């Protein structure tokens, strides 16, 4: 499988060329006295107390380009992966009537019955439903049940170094009730959940499983009342949400992998409080004050381990911090949004029109901000479906347009962020949409991954995981 890695830009090469420090000055002897060599020592810059008055205001325009970005973006072409095709056990002649969804008829009995007859005789090509990353490998869940989405799925591993894609485990049988839901990599193993089949009087129950990616062994860890989701790694094990029912709402649990105990989770800030966002600078939480206090908007002040910056910006939706710059996405009325970048090195405050980007998903890297934005309208003003992966370099005010796709799975584990773009699966026959139950997101196309710079993560520190 062909692996593609984007070329480093001239900026990175230049940085490498200039990485060697100047040689120390060695003086010539002067009579009987020899001056000792002078050596340069690196010193930590003093803590900076900065206000708006310390920055020269500069208005810049957003430059959009399709050229390669000035950072290394790792990518791999996964479009040649073939997951094959399988017949889900729920399509068997003796059971298929039990799993047929009569609600899909949509008022057209004849077309629906004909489509069902074709579907139960047609093998399903696997469609990706989720992805996660860990230990230099990517793990993909693939669904082969386009009849009711429950009874035939597999877990695949894609090796970044070798390009090999192999099946780790398969769930094929009427006893299953879904695929590898909530798949996440934590503590060198894979974890997922599955809703169990129970009598209606027992209510919903969910089981937590562990899969060893080396051996493929699967073990059931525990069973809980209600539906658990949102698996995320914490120091001693796993954090998860649990939904018991409408009246009981959501509570939070933790599973200790050392003691195999499941217990309520208490958030560090306040007992029973859900996760809140915190802004990081070089991995250290920063103090952000200002914004809307419930009655009025106040100027934003950011305090990090390197500097305190008091601004005149009052409304914001996102803040990104580096050692040498601060980015504030300022949301105003009527979609008149701006990006303020405080360049601490040149002491300039760069103001750039940011319409169309402020509501995008953003992840901070060491060099800039990755964004997923809608493709918008074409030259004729017609809306176009799909999204694009972009990289913003805020000091330059440049948006590099990268992948264009219809669908995407994305997230991060630790400091590695990934985007897996997908292409739609082909419909095997006419009227397939009448009976297909959205078997998956599609087939893998391109995989992008890179190191993040902390950015904004949940306050409890689980990391961020999201998928579309």
CSV table of C-alpha atoms in Angstrom, one decimal:
chain,number,residue,atom,x,y,z
A,1,UNK,CA,0.0,0.0,0.0
A,2,UNK,CA,1.4,3.3,-1.0
A,3,UNK,CA,2.2,5.7,1.8
A,4,UNK,CA,2.4,9.4,1.1
A,5,UNK,CA,4.2,11.9,3.3
A,6,UNK,CA,3.9,15.6,2.5
A,7,UNK,CA,7.2,17.3,1.8
A,8,UNK,CA,8.7,19.6,4.4
A,9,UNK,CA,8.5,23.3,3.3
A,10,UNK,CA,11.4,25.6,2.8
A,11,UNK,CA,10.6,27.2,6.2
A,12,UNK,CA,11.3,23.9,8.0
A,13,UNK,CA,14.4,23.3,6.0
A,14,UNK,CA,15.6,26.8,6.7
A,15,UNK,CA,15.0,26.2,10.4
A,16,UNK,CA,17.2,23.1,10.2
A,17,UNK,CA,19.9,24.9,8.3
A,18,UNK,CA,20.1,27.5,11.0
A,19,UNK,CA,20.0,25.1,13.9
A,20,UNK,CA,23.7,25.1,14.5
A,21,UNK,CA,24.7,27.7,17.0
A,22,UNK,CA,27.5,30.2,16.3
A,23,UNK,CA,31.0,29.0,17.4
A,24,UNK,CA,32.2,30.7,20.6
A,25,UNK,CA,34.8,33.5,20.1
A,26,UNK,CA,38.3,32.4,21.0
A,27,UNK,CA,40.6,35.4,21.5
A,28,UNK,CA,44.2,35.6,20.4
A,29,UNK,CA,46.9,35.9,23.2
A,30,UNK,CA,47.7,39.5,24.1
A,31,UNK,CA,51.1,39.5,25.6
A,32,UNK,CA,51.2,37.4,28.8
A,33,UNK,CA,47.4,37.6,29.1
A,34,UNK,CA,45.0,35.2,27.4
A,35,UNK,CA,41.4,36.2,27.4
A,36,UNK,CA,39.1,33.2,28.2
A,37,UNK,CA,36.8,32.0,25.5
A,38,UNK,CA,33.4,33.6,25.5
A,39,UNK,CA,30.5,31.1,25.4
A,40,UNK,CA,26.9,31.9,25.0
A,41,UNK,CA,24.4,30.5,27.4
A,42,UNK,CA,20.7,30.3,26.9
A,43,UNK,CA,18.6,32.1,29.4
A,44,UNK,CA,14.9,31.9,30.0
A,45,UNK,CA,13.3,35.2,28.8
A,46,UNK,CA,11.7,37.2,31.5
A,47,UNK,CA,8.0,36.9,32.3
A,48,UNK,CA,6.1,39.4,30.1
A,49,UNK,CA,3.3,41.6,31.3
A,50,UNK,CA,1.6,42.8,28.1
A,51,UNK,CA,-1.4,45.0,27.3
A,52,UNK,CA,-3.1,46.1,24.0
A,53,UNK,CA,-0.9,49.2,24.0
A,54,UNK,CA,2.3,47.0,23.6
A,55,UNK,CA,1.2,45.8,20.1
A,56,UNK,CA,1.0,47.7,16.9
A,57,UNK,CA,-2.3,47.1,15.2
A,58,UNK,CA,-2.0,45.6,11.7
A,59,UNK,CA,-4.9,44.7,9.5
A,60,UNK,CA,-4.3,41.7,7.2
A,61,UNK,CA,-6.3,39.8,4.6
A,62,UNK,CA,-6.9,36.1,4.6
A,63,UNK,CA,-5.0,34.5,1.8
A,64,UNK,CA,-6.4,31.1,0.6
A,65,UNK,CA,-4.1,28.8,-1.3
A,66,UNK,CA,-4.0,25.2,-2.7
A,67,UNK,CA,-0.2,25.0,-2.4
A,68,UNK,CA,1.5,22.7,0.0
A,69,UNK,CA,1.6,23.9,3.6
A,70,UNK,CA,4.8,24.9,5.4
A,71,UNK,CA,4.7,22.0,7.9
A,72,UNK,CA,5.0,18.3,7.7
A,73,UNK,CA,1.6,16.6,7.3
A,74,UNK,CA,1.8,12.8,7.4
A,75,UNK,CA,-0.7,11.1,5.0
A,76,UNK,CA,-1.4,7.7,3.6
A,77,UNK,CA,-3.5,6.6,0.7
A,78,UNK,CA,-6.0,4.0,1.9
A,79,UNK,CA,-8.2,4.0,-1.1
A,80,UNK,CA,-6.9,0.6,-2.3
A,81,UNK,CA,-8.1,-1.2,0.9
A,82,UNK,CA,-10.7,-3.8,0.1
A,83,UNK,CA,-12.7,-5.2,3.1
A,84,UNK,CA,-14.4,-7.8,0.9
A,85,UNK,CA,-18.1,-8.6,1.2
A,86,UNK,CA,-20.2,-10.8,3.5
A,87,UNK,CA,-23.7,-12.0,3.9
A,88,UNK,CA,-25.0,-11.0,7.4
A,89,UNK,CA,-26.6,-13.9,9.3
A,90,UNK,CA,-29.9,-11.9,9.6
A,91,UNK,CA,-30.4,-12.3,5.9
A,92,UNK,CA,-30.8,-16.1,6.1
A,93,UNK,CA,-34.1,-17.3,4.7
A,94,UNK,CA,-35.4,-18.7,8.0
A,95,UNK,CA,-34.8,-15.5,10.0
A,96,UNK,CA,-34.9,-12.6,7.6
A,97,UNK,CA,-38.6,-11.8,8.2
A,98,UNK,CA,-37.9,-11.1,11.9
A,99,UNK,CA,-35.3,-8.4,11.0
A,100,UNK,CA,-37.1,-6.7,8.2
A,101,UNK,CA,-38.0,-3.1,9.0
A,102,UNK,CA,-41.5,-2.5,7.8
A,103,UNK,CA,-41.2,1.2,8.8
A,104,UNK,CA,-39.0,1.6,5.7
A,105,UNK,CA,-41.9,1.0,3.3
A,106,UNK,CA,-42.5,4.7,2.9
A,107,UNK,CA,-45.9,4.1,1.3
A,108,UNK,CA,-44.5,2.1,-1.7
A,109,UNK,CA,-45.2,-1.5,-0.9
A,110,UNK,CA,-44.2,-3.0,-4.2
A,111,UNK,CA,-40.8,-1.2,-4.6
A,112,UNK,CA,-40.0,-1.9,-0.9
A,113,UNK,CA,-40.7,-5.6,-1.2
A,114,UNK,CA,-38.6,-5.9,-4.4
A,115,UNK,CA,-35.7,-4.0,-2.8
A,116,UNK,CA,-35.8,-6.3,0.3
A,117,UNK,CA,-35.8,-9.3,-1.9
A,118,UNK,CA,-32.6,-8.0,-3.6
A,119,UNK,CA,-30.9,-6.9,-0.4
A,120,UNK,CA,-31.2,-10.3,1.4
A,121,UNK,CA,-29.5,-11.9,-1.6
A,122,UNK,CA,-26.7,-9.4,-2.0
A,123,UNK,CA,-23.5,-9.5,0.1
A,124,UNK,CA,-22.6,-6.3,1.8
A,125,UNK,CA,-19.3,-4.6,1.1
A,126,UNK,CA,-17.8,-3.4,4.4
A,127,UNK,CA,-18.3,0.2,5.4
A,128,UNK,CA,-16.2,2.1,8.0
A,129,UNK,CA,-18.2,3.1,11.0
A,130,UNK,CA,-15.5,4.5,13.4
A,131,UNK,CA,-11.7,4.8,13.8
A,132,UNK,CA,-9.2,5.3,16.6
A,133,UNK,CA,-5.4,5.5,16.8
A,134,UNK,CA,-2.8,4.0,19.2
A,135,UNK,CA,0.8,2.7,19.2
A,136,UNK,CA,1.5,4.0,15.7
A,137,UNK,CA,-1.5,2.1,14.2
A,138,UNK,CA,-5.0,2.9,13.2
A,139,UNK,CA,-8.0,0.8,14.0
A,140,UNK,CA,-11.1,0.8,11.9
A,141,UNK,CA,-14.5,-0.8,12.7
A,142,UNK,CA,-16.3,-2.1,9.6
A,143,UNK,CA,-20.0,-3.0,9.3
A,144,UNK,CA,-21.1,-5.8,6.9
A,145,UNK,CA,-24.8,-5.7,7.9
A,146,UNK,CA,-26.8,-3.4,5.7
A,147,UNK,CA,-30.1,-5.1,6.7
A,148,UNK,CA,-30.3,-4.2,10.3
A,149,UNK,CA,-26.7,-3.0,11.2
A,150,UNK,CA,-26.3,-5.4,14.2
A,151,UNK,CA,-25.1,-8.8,13.3
A,152,UNK,CA,-21.9,-8.7,11.2
A,153,UNK,CA,-18.9,-6.4,11.8
A,154,UNK,CA,-15.1,-6.6,12.0
A,155,UNK,CA,-12.2,-4.7,13.5
A,156,UNK,CA,-9.2,-3.9,11.3
A,157,UNK,CA,-5.7,-2.7,12.0
A,158,UNK,CA,-3.8,-0.5,9.6
A,159,UNK,CA,0.0,-0.3,10.2
A,160,UNK,CA,1.3,3.1,9.3
A,161,UNK,CA,4.9,1.9,8.8
A,162,UNK,CA,4.2,-1.2,6.6
A,163,UNK,CA,0.9,-0.2,5.0
A,164,UNK,CA,-0.5,-3.6,6.1
A,165,UNK,CA,-4.2,-3.8,6.9
A,166,UNK,CA,-5.4,-6.9,8.7
A,167,UNK,CA,-8.5,-8.1,10.5
A,168,UNK,CA,-8.1,-8.4,14.3
A,169,UNK,CA,-11.6,-9.6,15.3
A,170,UNK,CA,-15.0,-10.3,13.8
A,171,UNK,CA,-18.5,-10.3,15.3
A,172,UNK,CA,-20.8,-12.3,13.1
A,173,UNK,CA,-23.9,-13.9,14.6
A,174,UNK,CA,-27.5,-13.2,15.7
A,175,UNK,CA,-26.3,-13.0,19.3
A,176,UNK,CA,-24.6,-9.7,18.6
A,177,UNK,CA,-26.3,-6.4,19.1
A,178,UNK,CA,-24.1,-4.0,17.2
A,179,UNK,CA,-20.5,-3.4,16.1
A,180,UNK,CA,-17.5,-2.4,18.2
A,181,UNK,CA,-19.2,0.7,19.5
A,182,UNK,CA,-17.2,3.5,21.2
A,183,UNK,CA,-13.8,2.0,20.2
A,184,UNK,CA,-10.9,3.7,21.8
A,185,UNK,CA,-7.2,3.0,22.5
A,186,UNK,CA,-6.1,3.3,26.1
A,187,UNK,CA,-3.3,1.8,28.2
A,188,UNK,CA,-1.9,-0.1,25.1
A,189,UNK,CA,-5.2,-1.9,24.5
A,190,UNK,CA,-8.5,-1.4,22.7
A,191,UNK,CA,-11.8,-1.0,24.5
A,192,UNK,CA,-15.3,-1.0,23.2
A,193,UNK,CA,-18.9,-1.4,24.4
A,194,UNK,CA,-21.9,-3.4,23.3
A,195,UNK,CA,-25.5,-3.1,24.3
A,196,UNK,CA,-26.7,-6.5,25.6
A,197,UNK,CA,-29.9,-8.2,24.6
A,198,UNK,CA,-32.2,-8.4,27.7
A,199,UNK,CA,-35.8,-9.0,28.6
A,200,UNK,CA,-37.8,-5.8,28.3
A,201,UNK,CA,-38.4,-5.8,32.1
A,202,UNK,CA,-34.6,-5.7,32.8
A,203,UNK,CA,-34.0,-2.5,31.0
A,204,UNK,CA,-30.9,-1.6,29.0
A,205,UNK,CA,-27.5,-3.2,30.0
A,206,UNK,CA,-24.1,-2.5,28.5
A,207,UNK,CA,-21.0,-4.5,28.6
A,208,UNK,CA,-17.4,-3.2,28.5
A,209,UNK,CA,-14.8,-5.2,26.6
A,210,UNK,CA,-11.1,-5.2,26.2
A,211,UNK,CA,-9.2,-6.4,23.1
A,212,UNK,CA,-5.5,-7.1,23.1
A,213,UNK,CA,-4.3,-5.8,19.7
A,214,UNK,CA,-1.3,-8.1,19.7
A,215,UNK,CA,-3.0,-11.4,20.5
A,216,UNK,CA,-6.6,-10.5,19.4
A,217,UNK,CA,-7.9,-11.9,22.7
A,218,UNK,CA,-11.2,-10.3,23.9
A,219,UNK,CA,-12.3,-10.2,27.5
A,220,UNK,CA,-15.5,-8.9,29.1
A,221,UNK,CA,-14.6,-6.5,31.9
A,222,UNK,CA,-18.0,-5.5,33.4
A,223,UNK,CA,-21.7,-5.1,32.8
A,224,UNK,CA,-23.6,-2.0,33.9
A,225,UNK,CA,-27.3,-0.9,33.9
A,226,UNK,CA,-28.1,1.7,31.3
A,227,UNK,CA,-26.1,2.7,28.2
A,228,UNK,CA,-22.5,3.7,28.5
A,229,UNK,CA,-20.6,5.7,25.9
A,230,UNK,CA,-17.8,8.2,25.5
A,231,UNK,CA,-14.9,5.9,26.6
A,232,UNK,CA,-11.8,7.9,27.3
A,233,UNK,CA,-8.4,7.2,28.9
A,234,UNK,CA,-7.6,8.5,32.4
A,235,UNK,CA,-4.6,7.7,34.6
A,236,UNK,CA,-5.8,4.5,36.2
A,237,UNK,CA,-8.2,3.3,33.5
A,238,UNK,CA,-11.2,4.5,31.7
A,239,UNK,CA,-13.8,7.3,32.0
A,240,UNK,CA,-17.3,6.9,30.6
A,241,UNK,CA,-20.7,8.5,30.5
A,242,UNK,CA,-23.8,6.5,31.5
A,243,UNK,CA,-27.3,7.2,30.4
A,244,UNK,CA,-29.9,5.2,32.5
A,245,UNK,CA,-33.1,6.8,31.4
A,246,UNK,CA,-34.9,10.1,30.9
A,247,UNK,CA,-35.7,10.6,34.6
A,248,UNK,CA,-32.2,9.6,35.8
A,249,UNK,CA,-30.2,11.6,33.2
A,250,UNK,CA,-26.4,11.1,32.8
A,251,UNK,CA,-23.8,10.1,35.4
A,252,UNK,CA,-20.1,9.5,35.1
A,253,UNK,CA,-18.2,6.3,35.8
A,254,UNK,CA,-14.6,5.1,35.9
A,255,UNK,CA,-13.1,1.7,35.4
A,256,UNK,CA,-9.9,0.9,37.2
A,257,UNK,CA,-7.8,-1.5,35.0
A,258,UNK,CA,-5.6,-2.5,38.0
A,259,UNK,CA,-8.4,-3.5,40.4
A,260,UNK,CA,-11.1,-4.3,37.8
A,261,UNK,CA,-13.5,-2.1,39.7
A,262,UNK,CA,-16.2,0.2,38.4
A,263,UNK,CA,-17.1,3.2,40.5
A,264,UNK,CA,-18.5,6.8,40.2
A,265,UNK,CA,-16.2,9.4,38.8
A,266,UNK,CA,-15.6,12.6,40.6
A,267,UNK,CA,-14.3,15.5,38.6
A,268,UNK,CA,-11.3,17.3,40.1
A,269,UNK,CA,-12.9,20.7,40.0
A,270,UNK,CA,-16.2,20.0,41.6
A,271,UNK,CA,-18.1,16.8,42.5
A,272,UNK,CA,-20.7,15.8,39.9
A,273,UNK,CA,-19.6,18.5,37.5
A,274,UNK,CA,-19.3,17.6,33.8
A,275,UNK,CA,-16.1,18.2,31.8
A,276,UNK,CA,-15.3,21.8,30.9
A,277,UNK,CA,-12.9,23.3,28.5
A,278,UNK,CA,-9.5,24.6,29.5
A,279,UNK,CA,-7.0,26.4,27.3
A,280,UNK,CA,-3.4,25.1,27.3
A,281,UNK,CA,-0.1,26.7,26.5
A,282,UNK,CA,2.7,24.1,26.0
A,283,UNK,CA,0.5,21.6,27.9
A,284,UNK,CA,0.0,23.8,30.9
A,285,UNK,CA,-3.5,25.2,31.7
A,286,UNK,CA,-3.8,28.9,31.3
A,287,UNK,CA,-6.0,31.3,33.2
A,288,UNK,CA,-8.5,33.0,30.9
A,289,UNK,CA,-10.8,35.7,32.3
A,290,UNK,CA,-13.2,38.1,30.7
A,291,UNK,CA,-15.9,37.5,28.1
A,292,UNK,CA,-19.5,37.3,29.0
A,293,UNK,CA,-20.2,37.2,32.7
A,294,UNK,CA,-23.9,36.7,32.5
A,295,UNK,CA,-24.6,40.4,32.3
A,296,UNK,CA,-22.0,42.1,30.2
A,297,UNK,CA,-18.9,41.5,28.1
A,298,UNK,CA,-15.5,42.2,29.7
A,299,UNK,CA,-12.0,42.5,28.2
A,300,UNK,CA,-10.2,39.1,27.9
A,301,UNK,CA,-7.0,38.5,29.8
A,302,UNK,CA,-4.8,35.5,29.3
A,303,UNK,CA,-2.3,34.4,31.9
A,304,UNK,CA,0.2,31.6,31.0
A,305,UNK,CA,3.6,30.4,32.4
A,306,UNK,CA,5.3,32.8,30.0
A,307,UNK,CA,3.2,36.0,29.9
A,308,UNK,CA,0.1,37.8,30.9
A,309,UNK,CA,-1.8,39.4,28.0
A,310,UNK,CA,-4.6,41.9,28.7
A,311,UNK,CA,-6.6,42.6,25.5
A,312,UNK,CA,-9.5,44.8,24.5
A,313,UNK,CA,-11.3,41.9,22.9
A,314,UNK,CA,-14.6,41.1,24.7
A,315,UNK,CA,-16.4,38.5,22.7
A,316,UNK,CA,-14.7,35.2,21.7
A,317,UNK,CA,-15.6,31.6,20.7
A,318,UNK,CA,-12.1,30.1,20.8
A,319,UNK,CA,-8.6,30.9,22.1
A,320,UNK,CA,-5.3,29.2,21.1
A,321,UNK,CA,-2.1,29.8,22.9
A,322,UNK,CA,1.6,29.3,22.0
A,323,UNK,CA,4.7,30.6,23.7
A,324,UNK,CA,5.2,33.3,21.0
A,325,UNK,CA,1.6,34.1,20.0
A,326,UNK,CA,-2.0,34.2,21.0
A,327,UNK,CA,-5.0,33.7,18.8
A,328,UNK,CA,-8.5,34.8,19.7
A,329,UNK,CA,-11.5,34.0,17.5
A,330,UNK,CA,-13.8,36.9,18.1
A,331,UNK,CA,-17.5,36.3,17.3
A,332,UNK,CA,-19.6,39.4,16.6
A,333,UNK,CA,-23.1,40.0,15.5
A,334,UNK,CA,-24.3,39.2,11.9
A,335,UNK,CA,-21.4,36.7,11.3
A,336,UNK,CA,-18.9,39.5,11.3
A,337,UNK,CA,-16.2,37.4,12.8
A,338,UNK,CA,-12.5,38.3,13.3
A,339,UNK,CA,-9.3,36.5,14.2
A,340,UNK,CA,-6.9,38.4,16.4
A,341,UNK,CA,-3.4,37.2,16.5
A,342,UNK,CA,-1.0,38.7,19.0
A,343,UNK,CA,2.6,38.2,17.7
A,344,UNK,CA,4.7,38.4,20.9
A,345,UNK,CA,7.9,38.4,18.9
A,346,UNK,CA,7.2,41.3,16.6
A,347,UNK,CA,4.7,42.9,19.1
A,348,UNK,CA,2.0,43.2,16.4
A,349,UNK,CA,-1.7,42.6,16.8
A,350,UNK,CA,-2.9,41.1,13.5
A,351,UNK,CA,-6.6,41.5,12.7
A,352,UNK,CA,-8.1,39.3,10.0
A,353,UNK,CA,-11.6,38.8,8.7
A,354,UNK,CA,-12.6,35.2,9.7
A,355,UNK,CA,-16.0,34.8,8.2
A,356,UNK,CA,-16.8,31.2,7.3
A,357,UNK,CA,-14.1,29.7,9.6
A,358,UNK,CA,-15.1,30.7,13.1
A,359,UNK,CA,-17.7,27.9,13.5
A,360,UNK,CA,-15.4,25.2,12.1
A,361,UNK,CA,-13.9,22.3,14.1
A,362,UNK,CA,-10.4,23.4,15.0
A,363,UNK,CA,-7.4,21.6,16.4
A,364,UNK,CA,-4.2,23.4,17.4
A,365,UNK,CA,-0.7,22.3,16.2
A,366,UNK,CA,2.7,23.6,16.9
A,367,UNK,CA,2.6,25.7,13.7
A,368,UNK,CA,-1.0,26.6,13.3
A,369,UNK,CA,-4.6,25.5,13.4
A,370,UNK,CA,-6.3,22.7,11.4
A,371,UNK,CA,-9.9,23.3,10.5
A,372,UNK,CA,-12.8,21.4,8.9
A,373,UNK,CA,-15.0,23.8,6.9
A,374,UNK,CA,-17.9,23.4,4.5
A,375,UNK,CA,-17.2,23.8,0.9
A,376,UNK,CA,-20.0,26.3,0.5
A,377,UNK,CA,-21.4,27.4,-2.8
A,378,UNK,CA,-20.0,27.0,-6.3
A,379,UNK,CA,-19.5,29.8,-8.8
A,380,UNK,CA,-23.1,29.7,-9.7
A,381,UNK,CA,-24.3,30.2,-6.1
A,382,UNK,CA,-25.5,26.6,-5.8
A,383,UNK,CA,-24.8,24.9,-2.4
A,384,UNK,CA,-22.3,22.1,-2.6
A,385,UNK,CA,-22.2,19.3,-0.1
A,386,UNK,CA,-18.9,18.2,1.4
A,387,UNK,CA,-16.1,19.5,3.6
A,388,UNK,CA,-12.5,20.5,3.3
A,389,UNK,CA,-9.5,20.0,5.6
A,390,UNK,CA,-7.6,23.3,5.9
A,391,UNK,CA,-4.5,24.5,7.8
A,392,UNK,CA,-4.4,28.1,9.1
A,393,UNK,CA,-1.0,29.8,9.8
A,394,UNK,CA,-2.3,32.7,11.8
A,395,UNK,CA,0.8,35.0,11.7
A,396,UNK,CA,0.9,34.8,7.9
A,397,UNK,CA,-2.9,34.9,7.6
A,398,UNK,CA,-2.8,32.0,5.2
A,399,UNK,CA,-5.3,29.2,4.8
A,400,UNK,CA,-3.9,26.1,3.0
A,401,UNK,CA,-6.7,24.0,1.5
A,402,UNK,CA,-5.9,20.3,1.8
A,403,UNK,CA,-8.3,17.3,1.5
A,404,UNK,CA,-11.8,17.6,0.0
A,405,UNK,CA,-14.2,15.0,1.1
A,406,UNK,CA,-17.9,14.0,1.6
A,407,UNK,CA,-17.4,12.5,5.0
A,408,UNK,CA,-14.7,12.2,7.6
A,409,UNK,CA,-13.8,10.5,10.9
A,410,UNK,CA,-11.5,12.5,13.1
A,411,UNK,CA,-10.2,12.7,16.7
A,412,UNK,CA,-7.1,12.5,18.8
A,413,UNK,CA,-5.4,10.2,21.2
A,414,UNK,CA,-2.7,11.8,23.3
A,415,UNK,CA,-1.0,14.4,21.1
A,416,UNK,CA,-1.7,12.6,17.8
A,417,UNK,CA,-4.5,14.0,15.8
A,418,UNK,CA,-5.9,12.1,12.8
A,419,UNK,CA,-8.4,12.7,10.0
A,420,UNK,CA,-9.7,9.8,8.0
A,421,UNK,CA,-11.5,10.9,4.8
A,422,UNK,CA,-14.2,8.6,3.4
A,423,UNK,CA,-15.8,8.0,0.0
A,424,UNK,CA,-19.4,6.9,-0.3
A,425,UNK,CA,-20.0,3.2,-0.9
A,426,UNK,CA,-21.6,2.3,-4.2
A,427,UNK,CA,-25.3,1.2,-4.1
A,428,UNK,CA,-25.4,-2.3,-5.5
A,429,UNK,CA,-28.9,-1.9,-7.1
A,430,UNK,CA,-31.7,0.5,-7.8
A,431,UNK,CA,-33.9,1.4,-4.7
A,432,UNK,CA,-31.1,0.2,-2.4
A,433,UNK,CA,-31.7,3.4,-0.3
A,434,UNK,CA,-35.2,2.2,0.4
A,435,UNK,CA,-34.0,-0.6,2.6
A,436,UNK,CA,-30.4,0.2,3.6
A,437,UNK,CA,-30.1,1.2,7.2
A,438,UNK,CA,-27.0,3.4,6.8
A,439,UNK,CA,-24.5,0.5,7.2
A,440,UNK,CA,-21.6,2.9,7.6
A,441,UNK,CA,-19.9,6.2,6.7
A,442,UNK,CA,-18.1,4.9,3.6
A,443,UNK,CA,-14.8,3.5,2.5
A,444,UNK,CA,-11.4,4.9,3.5
A,445,UNK,CA,-9.7,7.3,1.2
A,446,UNK,CA,-6.9,9.4,2.7
A,447,UNK,CA,-5.5,9.3,6.2
A,448,UNK,CA,-3.9,12.4,7.7
A,449,UNK,CA,-2.2,12.6,11.1
A,450,UNK,CA,0.0,15.0,12.9
A,451,UNK,CA,1.1,16.1,16.4
A,452,UNK,CA,-1.1,18.6,18.2
A,453,UNK,CA,0.1,21.3,20.6
A,454,UNK,CA,-2.3,20.8,23.4
A,455,UNK,CA,-4.8,23.4,22.4
A,456,UNK,CA,-8.2,23.1,24.1
A,457,UNK,CA,-9.0,19.8,25.8
A,458,UNK,CA,-11.6,18.8,28.4
A,459,UNK,CA,-10.6,20.1,31.8
A,460,UNK,CA,-10.4,16.5,33.3
A,461,UNK,CA,-7.7,15.8,30.6
A,462,UNK,CA,-9.2,12.8,28.9
A,463,UNK,CA,-8.3,14.0,25.4
A,464,UNK,CA,-10.8,14.9,22.7
A,465,UNK,CA,-12.7,12.4,20.6
A,466,UNK,CA,-15.2,13.2,18.0
A,467,UNK,CA,-16.6,11.7,14.9
A,468,UNK,CA,-19.2,12.6,12.3
